[in-house]
Amino acid sequence: MARISRTALRYAALFAFLGLFSTSFVPANAQTQESQVGSKAITVERLYSAPSLQGQLTEGIEWSPDGARFSYIERKGTGKDSALELWTMDASTGERKVLVNAEVLKAVTQPEKVQNIQATGLGRVQADNYQWAPDGNSLLFVGGNSLVMLDLRTMKPKSVLSSEKDIEDPRFSPDGKWLAFVRNFNLEVTNIATGETKALTTGGGEELLKGKLDWVYPEELDAVTAYWWSPDSSKIAYYQMDERPVTRYPIMDMSSPLGAMEFTRFPQAGEPNPIVRVGVVPVTGGETKWMDTGANTDAYLPRVMWLRDSRRISIQRLNRAQTRLDLLFCDASTGVAQAILAESDKYWVNLGDDLYFFADAKRFLWSSERTGFRHYYLYDLAGKQLEQLTSGDWQLSGVGGFGPGTESHPVVDEKNDYIYFLSNKDNAIESQLFRVSLRDKSITRITREAGTHSVAISPAANTFVDTFSTAIIPPRQDLYRMDGSRAAIINENKVPELAEYHISPVEFSSTSASDGTKLYLRIMKPPNFDPARKYPVLIFTYGGPHAQLVTNAWDPSLLWDESVAAKGYIIFSLDNRGSYGRGHAFETPVYHQFGKVELEDQLAGVKYLKSLGYVDGSRIGIWGWSYGGYMTLYSLFNAPDVFKAGIAVAPVSDWKLYDTIYTERYMGTPQNNADGYKNSSPVNQASRLKGRLMLAHGTGDDNVHFANTSEVINQLIEGGHYPARLMIFPGRGHPIGDPPARIQLFDGIMQFILDNL
């Protein structure tokens, strides 16, 4: 349950069960999308079989360093005859050209590895298949254990490195002369001209990671890399992560007849975390200089960034309670730290990705939720606030980026004094691209179509790739100019087959929480809906912090919803307090007790449903995955007379079993909030079950461990109950992601719904 904070990627965790993503913002006004006409019903088998009913977006998009073009992967042919090519699109004309033909591309790339069905990957950092060299004349192709450079002028490949050990996170130095990478838990560099490779660190191992991320930092702090090149290419800053204090959590491979065991360093709530340091080492080798981030090693160092002068490095330090965030500037040669500014909150501080140092070496951009909503601030390098650039009761976030080590971030066009960002400023149902002027703080909207936009702006800041969708339009990709005019269509992503199916409208509305807070909801009705009939309802919930369901965006779960609606069910979702996009005060009611407020709001949704003449209030079911699975258990056990049935997939049943960073952010530790943990963990209320419960879980889940399901089953037995249906998937991870398992799972869910609602 990674913290949802990066524009499009943040939704991957929420909809892992469909293997796709969407970005989202809650609607401010009730809206209804027109339905598509068709007679066929979507089956589970069709939904999880090729070709995808979601369509296929263009993959491998990477901007060239000068922003004059971007490259992308094109697949020619189908089946065994298919081949991959690398193409480019000119940013000014939209002209397409082959950059690397299939024959050359095959020669410089490795075959894809067979996907591990156990892989979880929700917060994992995925390797890029290729990268542009900083001069734009070459491409680096990344294999599991090889690095190959392709000269685009001669189309001749050159092997940079071949290794028996896996090569991880390779990245160019800013001047393009070096490649850094992680091998065997240590940071290494290769001189591209000479081919000489040297280790910058030694002594790394499973217990002591050097330049390599652990499990919890990417999962819960959105860390995307564990090392950073200095702007002048002379030094590298890196994490050293001492994992020795962290529990080696065993995960038995139940798909193996011998019961093979794997171990993950997984710090459960209240347990020791890894001890993290930031060191700086010269690219020529030598002793590491450790940065002074304070005597307390029980803190997080979630963000690291060099200043433009290459002499100082910024480190953000977050206390374990996550109530105080300090920005430090450290001298790279001495390690001496200077405190620049601090953010504090009596509940928790949400991390941002908006730090940017201006070329004038006098100012930096910062974001804060100190007003209740995240906004931009301008500071001088001494930590003096110069200006608040944006304000209002609306959220902003950075734009997405392409390339290694890229996270959501603001794009600053220093030439024209603009900062680009995504926001729900004009309409809470939308995500639009805006810019704010550094000259007069005026804000201009760039994207125009109502819906949800996710963008990647070119390095020249004059064009951008836009991925756009609505609740009834699958995502498409286009190239736009900064005046909001479309320069070229990249991929319309039309799915003609969808016209064969009845696609019900998605209706947006709202209701009120017990304290009067407005809660947004969406509803989908069955085909040939008859308001004179009484229909059962299936509630789909997530409910956890930093997530949304009610959006005017293409949501991959909607096609599954359509298949259930076609069986005669109303599908309903509501964003309870704690959801993203409504400001920090909307999140904090869940502080120190999960479940209580979320359930209160979901029950407000049930009250709304029962006010509708066409709802059968005696047949209301609920289901969800991960935090949504937790909400399903909590709802069935704490409102047993409300829900007739529920389906919990990979649920948290006991918060003491989940990781430190996520759980303690909201709940504190079990040591200082024992009652909160007890009351928030549905395993302790399992004896109250009255409705029908289905449980499903993968035994290889390294995120929400299978122990959560084991514990709740045991407590159900103690209380004289047992799940009405139990589906166990040997060796599968959190997404239960392989198609055969998906089909079995969703066939099982569908049958359970039909039998029990």
Short mmCIF file of C-alpha atoms in Angstrom, two decimals, residues 165-439:
data_model
loop_
_atom_site.label_atom_id
_atom_site.label_comp_id
_atom_site.label_asym_id
_atom_site.label_seq_id
_atom_site.Cartn_x
_atom_site.Cartn_y
_atom_site.Cartn_z
CA LYS A 165 25.82 -10.53 -11.71
CA ASP A 166 22.71 -8.44 -12.31
CA ILE A 167 23.26 -4.79 -13.25
CA GLU A 168 20.78 -2.44 -11.58
CA ASP A 169 19.80 1.22 -12.00
CA PRO A 170 22.37 2.29 -14.63
CA ARG A 171 22.53 6.04 -15.28
CA PHE A 172 24.72 8.45 -17.23
CA SER A 173 26.73 11.15 -15.56
CA PRO A 174 25.46 14.62 -16.60
CA ASP A 175 28.48 15.09 -18.90
CA GLY A 176 27.88 11.69 -20.51
CA LYS A 177 31.39 10.39 -19.81
CA TRP A 178 30.51 7.85 -17.14
CA LEU A 179 27.89 5.23 -16.40
CA ALA A 180 27.06 4.46 -12.80
CA PHE A 181 25.22 1.31 -11.76
CA VAL A 182 24.72 -1.06 -8.84
CA ARG A 183 26.14 -4.56 -8.90
CA ASN A 184 26.29 -7.05 -6.06
CA PHE A 185 25.00 -4.44 -3.54
CA ASN A 186 27.77 -1.91 -4.40
CA LEU A 187 27.97 1.23 -6.49
CA GLU A 188 30.27 1.09 -9.55
CA VAL A 189 31.14 3.33 -12.48
CA THR A 190 32.39 2.68 -16.01
CA ASN A 191 34.37 5.16 -18.09
CA ILE A 192 32.55 5.01 -21.42
CA ALA A 193 35.58 6.03 -23.49
CA THR A 194 38.06 3.57 -21.97
CA GLY A 195 35.74 0.84 -20.72
CA GLU A 196 37.47 0.91 -17.34
CA THR A 197 35.13 -0.12 -14.52
CA LYS A 198 35.75 0.54 -10.85
CA ALA A 199 33.85 -0.04 -7.63
CA LEU A 200 33.18 3.16 -5.68
CA THR A 201 32.00 1.21 -2.65
CA THR A 202 32.99 -2.12 -1.16
CA GLY A 203 31.58 -4.32 1.56
CA GLY A 204 28.00 -4.14 0.33
CA GLY A 205 25.76 -7.11 0.83
CA GLU A 206 22.25 -8.20 1.71
CA GLU A 207 22.71 -6.67 5.16
CA LEU A 208 24.40 -3.46 3.99
CA LEU A 209 23.07 -1.91 0.78
CA LYS A 210 25.24 0.70 -0.94
CA GLY A 211 23.51 2.65 -3.70
CA LYS A 212 20.67 0.11 -3.71
CA LEU A 213 17.16 0.57 -2.37
CA ASP A 214 15.60 -1.69 0.23
CA TRP A 215 11.95 -2.81 0.32
CA VAL A 216 10.29 -0.10 2.37
CA TYR A 217 11.80 3.15 0.98
CA PRO A 218 10.40 2.75 -2.55
CA GLU A 219 7.17 1.23 -1.29
CA GLU A 220 6.24 3.90 1.23
CA LEU A 221 8.48 6.92 0.55
CA ASP A 222 8.36 6.76 -3.26
CA ALA A 223 12.15 6.56 -3.50
CA VAL A 224 13.14 5.88 -7.11
CA THR A 225 16.91 5.55 -6.77
CA ALA A 226 19.58 5.24 -4.09
CA TYR A 227 22.28 7.41 -5.70
CA TRP A 228 22.62 10.86 -7.31
CA TRP A 229 25.22 12.35 -9.67
CA SER A 230 26.56 15.80 -8.86
CA PRO A 231 25.79 18.33 -11.64
CA ASP A 232 29.50 18.58 -12.56
CA SER A 233 29.82 14.76 -12.77
CA SER A 234 32.67 14.69 -10.26
CA LYS A 235 30.90 13.00 -7.34
CA ILE A 236 28.05 10.68 -6.45
CA ALA A 237 25.90 10.84 -3.33
CA TYR A 238 24.37 7.54 -2.26
CA TYR A 239 22.34 5.79 0.41
CA GLN A 240 23.95 3.26 2.66
CA MET A 241 21.10 1.21 4.11
CA ASP A 242 22.02 -0.93 7.10
CA GLU A 243 19.39 -3.67 7.10
CA ARG A 244 20.79 -5.63 10.03
CA PRO A 245 18.24 -4.28 12.55
CA VAL A 246 15.34 -5.17 10.24
CA THR A 247 13.41 -8.42 10.60
CA ARG A 248 14.14 -11.03 7.94
CA TYR A 249 10.55 -11.88 7.16
CA PRO A 250 10.12 -15.43 5.81
CA ILE A 251 7.89 -16.10 2.81
CA MET A 252 7.45 -19.77 2.04
CA ASP A 253 7.14 -20.70 -1.61
CA MET A 254 3.99 -22.79 -1.38
CA SER A 255 4.13 -23.45 -5.11
CA SER A 256 7.25 -25.52 -4.43
CA PRO A 257 6.91 -29.15 -3.27
CA LEU A 258 9.94 -28.62 -1.03
CA GLY A 259 8.56 -25.45 0.57
CA ALA A 260 11.49 -23.25 -0.39
CA MET A 261 11.90 -20.16 1.79
CA GLU A 262 12.62 -16.59 0.76
CA PHE A 263 13.38 -13.74 3.14
CA THR A 264 12.49 -10.05 2.86
CA ARG A 265 13.78 -7.30 5.13
CA PHE A 266 10.35 -6.12 6.26
CA PRO A 267 10.08 -3.78 9.28
CA GLN A 268 6.69 -4.30 10.90
CA ALA A 269 5.02 -1.48 12.81
CA GLY A 270 6.94 -0.65 15.98
CA GLU A 271 10.00 -2.67 14.94
CA PRO A 272 13.49 -1.36 14.02
CA ASN A 273 13.95 0.34 10.66
CA PRO A 274 17.04 0.27 8.46
CA ILE A 275 19.72 2.74 9.51
CA VAL A 276 20.24 5.03 6.53
CA ARG A 277 23.18 7.32 5.83
CA VAL A 278 24.02 9.53 2.87
CA GLY A 279 27.61 9.45 1.68
CA VAL A 280 29.48 11.28 -1.08
CA VAL A 281 32.25 9.60 -3.05
CA PRO A 282 34.43 10.98 -5.91
CA VAL A 283 33.84 9.39 -9.31
CA THR A 284 37.59 8.67 -9.46
CA GLY A 285 37.29 6.62 -6.27
CA GLY A 286 38.40 7.19 -2.73
CA GLU A 287 36.97 7.55 0.73
CA THR A 288 33.29 8.23 1.27
CA LYS A 289 32.43 11.39 3.20
CA TRP A 290 29.34 10.89 5.34
CA MET A 291 26.82 13.70 5.64
CA ASP A 292 25.88 14.81 9.16
CA THR A 293 22.12 14.29 9.36
CA GLY A 294 22.01 14.18 13.16
CA ALA A 295 22.70 11.79 15.98
CA ASN A 296 19.26 10.17 15.83
CA THR A 297 19.55 7.29 13.36
CA ASP A 298 15.88 6.35 13.82
CA ALA A 299 14.76 8.84 11.19
CA TYR A 300 14.03 8.78 7.47
CA LEU A 301 16.06 10.49 4.73
CA PRO A 302 13.47 10.30 1.95
CA ARG A 303 14.78 12.92 -0.51
CA VAL A 304 18.31 13.76 -1.70
CA MET A 305 19.23 16.38 -4.33
CA TRP A 306 22.38 18.24 -5.30
CA LEU A 307 22.51 22.01 -5.38
CA ARG A 308 23.65 23.53 -8.66
CA ASP A 309 27.15 24.31 -7.34
CA SER A 310 28.00 20.60 -6.85
CA ARG A 311 29.49 21.59 -3.49
CA ARG A 312 26.35 21.08 -1.43
CA ILE A 313 23.70 18.43 -1.25
CA SER A 314 20.18 18.82 0.08
CA ILE A 315 18.79 16.10 2.32
CA GLN A 316 15.26 15.99 3.64
CA ARG A 317 15.05 14.43 7.10
CA LEU A 318 11.74 13.11 8.43
CA ASN A 319 11.37 12.05 12.05
CA ARG A 320 10.02 8.57 12.67
CA ALA A 321 6.66 9.93 13.84
CA GLN A 322 6.55 11.82 10.48
CA THR A 323 5.42 15.03 12.19
CA ARG A 324 8.52 17.09 11.29
CA LEU A 325 10.37 17.43 7.99
CA ASP A 326 13.72 19.27 7.93
CA LEU A 327 15.52 20.49 4.82
CA LEU A 328 19.28 20.31 5.31
CA PHE A 329 22.09 21.58 3.08
CA CYS A 330 25.23 19.51 3.60
CA ASP A 331 28.77 20.41 2.54
CA ALA A 332 29.83 17.55 0.27
CA SER A 333 33.49 17.80 1.27
CA THR A 334 33.06 18.03 5.06
CA GLY A 335 29.57 16.61 5.69
CA VAL A 336 28.64 19.62 7.82
CA ALA A 337 24.88 20.27 7.68
CA GLN A 338 22.95 23.54 7.76
CA ALA A 339 19.25 23.55 8.68
CA ILE A 340 17.38 25.58 6.05
CA LEU A 341 13.69 25.16 6.86
CA ALA A 342 11.26 22.84 8.61
CA GLU A 343 7.67 21.70 8.12
CA SER A 344 5.66 20.34 11.05
CA ASP A 345 2.15 19.02 11.57
CA LYS A 346 0.43 17.56 14.64
CA TYR A 347 -0.88 14.67 12.52
CA TRP A 348 1.70 13.90 9.83
CA VAL A 349 3.68 15.64 7.10
CA ASN A 350 3.06 14.44 3.55
CA LEU A 351 6.18 14.37 1.41
CA GLY A 352 6.39 16.38 -1.79
CA ASP A 353 8.60 16.10 -4.87
CA ASP A 354 8.79 19.79 -5.69
CA LEU A 355 12.26 20.91 -4.62
CA TYR A 356 13.97 22.74 -7.50
CA PHE A 357 17.14 24.85 -7.46
CA PHE A 358 17.24 27.77 -9.89
CA ALA A 359 20.22 28.41 -12.16
CA ASP A 360 20.88 31.79 -10.53
CA ALA A 361 22.16 29.87 -7.45
CA LYS A 362 20.06 32.18 -5.28
CA ARG A 363 16.59 30.61 -5.04
CA PHE A 364 14.77 27.33 -4.74
CA LEU A 365 11.18 26.15 -5.17
CA TRP A 366 9.44 24.33 -2.32
CA SER A 367 5.94 22.98 -1.74
CA SER A 368 4.03 22.75 1.52
CA GLU A 369 0.60 21.85 2.87
CA ARG A 370 0.90 24.37 5.72
CA THR A 371 -2.29 26.14 4.55
CA GLY A 372 -4.16 22.85 4.34
CA PHE A 373 -3.51 22.40 0.60
CA ARG A 374 -0.22 21.80 -1.21
CA HIS A 375 1.12 24.99 -2.79
CA TYR A 376 4.38 26.42 -4.13
CA TYR A 377 6.73 28.72 -2.24
CA LEU A 378 9.89 30.53 -3.30
CA TYR A 379 12.88 30.66 -0.92
CA ASP A 380 16.40 32.02 -0.98
CA LEU A 381 19.26 29.63 -0.22
CA ALA A 382 19.43 30.85 3.37
CA GLY A 383 15.90 29.55 3.97
CA LYS A 384 14.08 32.90 3.85
CA GLN A 385 10.66 32.73 2.24
CA LEU A 386 10.47 35.17 -0.66
CA GLU A 387 6.96 34.51 -1.98
CA GLN A 388 4.00 32.17 -1.86
CA LEU A 389 3.36 31.49 -5.54
CA THR A 390 0.01 29.66 -5.43
CA SER A 391 -2.88 29.60 -2.98
CA GLY A 392 -6.46 28.41 -2.63
CA ASP A 393 -8.53 25.41 -1.60
CA TRP A 394 -7.17 23.15 -4.30
CA GLN A 395 -4.32 20.70 -4.70
CA LEU A 396 -1.36 20.72 -7.05
CA SER A 397 1.17 18.09 -7.95
CA GLY A 398 4.17 17.84 -10.21
CA VAL A 399 3.98 16.45 -13.71
CA GLY A 400 5.19 13.01 -14.67
CA GLY A 401 8.55 12.42 -16.26
CA PHE A 402 10.22 9.80 -18.40
CA GLY A 403 13.66 8.31 -17.89
CA PRO A 404 15.66 6.71 -15.12
CA GLY A 405 15.34 8.10 -11.63
CA THR A 406 12.38 10.24 -12.68
CA GLU A 407 9.55 11.05 -10.32
CA SER A 408 6.66 13.48 -10.37
CA HIS A 409 8.08 16.99 -10.24
CA PRO A 410 7.34 20.58 -11.26
CA VAL A 411 8.76 21.63 -14.61
CA VAL A 412 10.42 25.04 -14.40
CA ASP A 413 10.91 27.03 -17.60
CA GLU A 414 13.48 29.53 -16.36
CA LYS A 415 13.77 31.22 -19.76
CA ASN A 416 10.13 32.32 -19.64
CA ASP A 417 9.66 32.30 -15.83
CA TYR A 418 6.96 29.62 -15.75
CA ILE A 419 6.34 26.66 -13.44
CA TYR A 420 4.15 23.88 -14.84
CA PHE A 421 2.05 21.62 -12.62
CA LEU A 422 -1.07 19.43 -12.55
CA SER A 423 -4.06 20.41 -10.47
CA ASN A 424 -7.80 20.04 -9.83
CA LYS A 425 -8.03 23.82 -9.46
CA ASP A 426 -10.88 24.55 -11.87
CA ASN A 427 -12.93 21.40 -11.48
CA ALA A 428 -12.34 18.77 -8.84
CA ILE A 429 -13.34 16.00 -11.22
CA GLU A 430 -10.43 16.85 -13.51
CA SER A 431 -6.66 16.86 -13.58
CA GLN A 432 -5.42 19.67 -15.81
CA LEU A 433 -2.04 21.15 -16.70
CA PHE A 434 -1.44 24.70 -15.46
CA ARG A 435 1.44 27.12 -15.26
CA VAL A 436 2.16 29.89 -12.78
CA SER A 437 4.20 32.93 -13.74
CA LEU A 438 7.15 33.80 -11.55
CA ARG A 439 6.76 37.41 -12.65
#
